[in-house]
Tab-separated table of C-alpha atoms and ligand atoms in Angstrom:
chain	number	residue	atom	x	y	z
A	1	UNK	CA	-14.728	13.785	13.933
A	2	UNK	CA	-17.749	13.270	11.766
A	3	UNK	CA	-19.982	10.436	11.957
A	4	UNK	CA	-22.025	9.399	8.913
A	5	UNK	CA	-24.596	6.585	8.775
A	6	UNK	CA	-24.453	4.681	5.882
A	7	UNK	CA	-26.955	2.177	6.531
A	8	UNK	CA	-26.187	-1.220	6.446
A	9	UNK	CA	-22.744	-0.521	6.009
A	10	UNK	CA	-22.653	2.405	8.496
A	11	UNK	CA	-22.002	4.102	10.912
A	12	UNK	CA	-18.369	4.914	9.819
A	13	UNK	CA	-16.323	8.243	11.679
A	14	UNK	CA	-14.235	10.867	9.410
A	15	UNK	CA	-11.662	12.537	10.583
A	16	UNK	CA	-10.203	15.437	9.328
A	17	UNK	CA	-10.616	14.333	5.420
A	18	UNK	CA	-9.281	11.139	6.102
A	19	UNK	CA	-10.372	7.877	4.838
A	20	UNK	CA	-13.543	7.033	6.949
A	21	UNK	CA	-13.508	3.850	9.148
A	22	UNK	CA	-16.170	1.858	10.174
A	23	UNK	CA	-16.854	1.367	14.083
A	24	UNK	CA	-15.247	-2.090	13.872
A	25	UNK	CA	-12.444	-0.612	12.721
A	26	UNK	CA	-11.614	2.215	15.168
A	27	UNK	CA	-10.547	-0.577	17.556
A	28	UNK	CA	-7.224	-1.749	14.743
A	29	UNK	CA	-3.579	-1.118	15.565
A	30	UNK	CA	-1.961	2.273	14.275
A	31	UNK	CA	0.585	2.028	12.517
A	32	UNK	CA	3.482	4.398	13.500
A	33	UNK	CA	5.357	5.908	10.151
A	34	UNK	CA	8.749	5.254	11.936
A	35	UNK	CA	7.403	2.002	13.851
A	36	UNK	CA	7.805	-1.828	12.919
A	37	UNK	CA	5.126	-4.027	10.967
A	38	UNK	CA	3.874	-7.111	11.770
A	39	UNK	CA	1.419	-9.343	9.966
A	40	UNK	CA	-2.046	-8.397	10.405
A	41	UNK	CA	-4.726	-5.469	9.594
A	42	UNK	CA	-3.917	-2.007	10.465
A	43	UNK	CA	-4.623	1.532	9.907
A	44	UNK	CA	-1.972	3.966	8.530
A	45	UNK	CA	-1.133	7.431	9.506
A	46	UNK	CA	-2.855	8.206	6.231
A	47	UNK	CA	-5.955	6.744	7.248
A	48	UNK	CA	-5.721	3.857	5.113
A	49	UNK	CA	-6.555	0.555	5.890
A	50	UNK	CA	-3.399	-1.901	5.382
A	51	UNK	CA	-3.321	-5.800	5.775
A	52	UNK	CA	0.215	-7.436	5.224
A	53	UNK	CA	0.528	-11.312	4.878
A	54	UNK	CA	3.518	-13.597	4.246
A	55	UNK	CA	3.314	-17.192	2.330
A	56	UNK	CA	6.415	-18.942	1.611
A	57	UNK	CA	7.410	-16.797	-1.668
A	58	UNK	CA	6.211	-13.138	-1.282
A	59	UNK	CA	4.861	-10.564	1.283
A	60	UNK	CA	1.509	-9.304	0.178
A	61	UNK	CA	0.448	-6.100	1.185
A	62	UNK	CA	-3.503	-4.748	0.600
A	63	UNK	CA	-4.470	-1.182	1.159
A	64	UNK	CA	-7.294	0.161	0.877
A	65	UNK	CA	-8.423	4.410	1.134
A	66	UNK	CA	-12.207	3.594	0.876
A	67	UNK	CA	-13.877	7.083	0.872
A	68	UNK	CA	-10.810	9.161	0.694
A	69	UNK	CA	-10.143	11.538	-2.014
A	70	UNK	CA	-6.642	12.982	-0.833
A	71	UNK	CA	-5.109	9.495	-1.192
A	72	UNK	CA	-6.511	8.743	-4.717
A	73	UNK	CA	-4.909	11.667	-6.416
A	74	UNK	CA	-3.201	11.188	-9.695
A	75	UNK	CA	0.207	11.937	-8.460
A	76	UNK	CA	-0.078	9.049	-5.347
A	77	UNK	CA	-2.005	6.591	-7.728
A	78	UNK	CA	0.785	7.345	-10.088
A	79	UNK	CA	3.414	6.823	-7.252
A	80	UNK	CA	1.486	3.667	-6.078
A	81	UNK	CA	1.440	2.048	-9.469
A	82	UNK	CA	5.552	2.534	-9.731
A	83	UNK	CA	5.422	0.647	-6.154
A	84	UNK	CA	3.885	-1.781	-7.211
A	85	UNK	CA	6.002	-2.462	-10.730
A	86	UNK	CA	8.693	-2.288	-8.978
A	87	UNK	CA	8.000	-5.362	-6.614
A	88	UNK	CA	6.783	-6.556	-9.830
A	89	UNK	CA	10.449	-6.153	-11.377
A	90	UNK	CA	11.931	-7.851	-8.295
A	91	UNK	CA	9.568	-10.664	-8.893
A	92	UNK	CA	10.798	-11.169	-12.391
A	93	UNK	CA	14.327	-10.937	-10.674
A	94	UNK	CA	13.099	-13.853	-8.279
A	95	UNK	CA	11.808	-15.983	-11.043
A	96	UNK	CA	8.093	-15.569	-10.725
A	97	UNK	CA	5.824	-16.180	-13.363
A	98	UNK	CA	2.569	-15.135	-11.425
A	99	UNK	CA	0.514	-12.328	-13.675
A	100	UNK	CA	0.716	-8.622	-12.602
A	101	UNK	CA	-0.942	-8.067	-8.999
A	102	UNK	CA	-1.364	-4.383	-9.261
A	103	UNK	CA	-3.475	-4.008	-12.411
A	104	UNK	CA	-5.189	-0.102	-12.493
A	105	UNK	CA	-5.598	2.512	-9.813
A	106	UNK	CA	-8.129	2.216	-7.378
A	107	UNK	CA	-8.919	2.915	-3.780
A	108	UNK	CA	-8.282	-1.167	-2.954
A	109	UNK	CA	-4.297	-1.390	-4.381
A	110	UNK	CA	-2.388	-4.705	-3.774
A	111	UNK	CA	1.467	-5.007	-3.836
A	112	UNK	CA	3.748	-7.948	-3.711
A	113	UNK	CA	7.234	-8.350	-3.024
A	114	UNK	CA	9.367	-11.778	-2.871
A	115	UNK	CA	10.736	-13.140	0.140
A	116	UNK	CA	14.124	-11.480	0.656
A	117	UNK	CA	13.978	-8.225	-2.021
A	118	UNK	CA	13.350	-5.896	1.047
A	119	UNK	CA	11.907	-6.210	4.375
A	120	UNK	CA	8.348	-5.791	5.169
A	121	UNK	CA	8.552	-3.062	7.668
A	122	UNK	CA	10.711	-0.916	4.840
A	123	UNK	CA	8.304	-1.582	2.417
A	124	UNK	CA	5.483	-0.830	3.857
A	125	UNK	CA	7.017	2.623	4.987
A	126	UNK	CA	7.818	3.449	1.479
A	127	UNK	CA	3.509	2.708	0.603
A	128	UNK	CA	3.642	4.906	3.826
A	129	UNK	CA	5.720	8.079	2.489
A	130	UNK	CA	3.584	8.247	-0.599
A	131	UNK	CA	0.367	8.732	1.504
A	132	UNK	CA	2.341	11.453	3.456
A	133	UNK	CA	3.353	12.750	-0.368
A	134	UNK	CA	7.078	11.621	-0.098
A	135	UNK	CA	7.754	9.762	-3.561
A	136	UNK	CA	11.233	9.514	-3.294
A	137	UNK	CA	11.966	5.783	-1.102
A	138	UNK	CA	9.146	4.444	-3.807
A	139	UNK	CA	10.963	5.972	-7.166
A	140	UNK	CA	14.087	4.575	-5.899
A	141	UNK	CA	13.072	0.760	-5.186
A	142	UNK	CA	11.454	0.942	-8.411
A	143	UNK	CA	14.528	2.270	-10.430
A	144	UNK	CA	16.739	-0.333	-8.778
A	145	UNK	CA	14.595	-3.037	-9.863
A	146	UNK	CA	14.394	-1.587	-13.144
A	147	UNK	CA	17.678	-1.005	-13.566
A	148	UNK	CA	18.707	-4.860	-12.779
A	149	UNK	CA	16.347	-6.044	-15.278
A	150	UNK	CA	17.579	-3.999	-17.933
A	151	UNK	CA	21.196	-4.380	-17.553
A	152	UNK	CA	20.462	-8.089	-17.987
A	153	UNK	CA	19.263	-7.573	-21.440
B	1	ZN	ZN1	6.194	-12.851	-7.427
């Protein structure tokens, strides 16, 4: 582990090429890849930092890999992104009018998913698998989505 002082902001620990996480934040629930998730803030086995809330028509999921070059790579931004227009799709499906959440790739991604499409806990683990470099749970919920939508037209 590597400790780095970044002033104000600091001090924040590294580990292992991970995302780094401030000293407030070494004290957050881990998220287990195989494990249930609850409302709240967490960090994930990639060393993200995830938050997932529920209102009365979505879930909304922010994620965050401040500082952490291994889960900004083209191919998981890229993977992200189809994540996130998938939920997108489903909330077309649901009747939602709301502009799109997930706008460009960047280290602070936001996804949202109506009420009923899937289950936090499995989609979360699919934003999960991509940080561990599985695309294939992510490419799936976005083709379904996609594939309702266009059979409709
Ligand atoms: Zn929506």
């Amino acid at each position: 582990m590597d400790s780095t002082d970044l002033g104000a902001l600091g001090p924040y620990d590294q580990f292992d090429g991970l995302a780094p996480l401030h000293a407030r934040e070494r004290g957050m629930p881990r998220l287990h890849p195989y494990g249930p998730v609850g409302p709240g803030r967490a960090v994930t086995p990639g060393g993200g930092r995830l938050t997932l809330e529920s209102d009365a028509v979505h879930h909304r999921v922010t994620l965050d890999h401040l500082g952490c070059e291994a889960q900004t790579t083209e191919e998981k931004n890229a993977a992200f992104r189809r994540i996130a227009r998938g939920a997108e799709a489903h909330c077309l499906l649901a009747g939602c009018t709301h502009p799109a959440r997930h706008a460009d790739d960047n280290v602070y991604r936001l996804f949202e998913v109506p009420l009923g499409a899937l289950e936090p806990t499995a989609f979360v683990r699919m934003i999960l698998a991509v940080e561990l470099g599985d695309f294939g749970p992510g490419e799936k919920f976005a083709r379904a989505a996609e594939t309702v939508i266009n059979s409709d037209r």
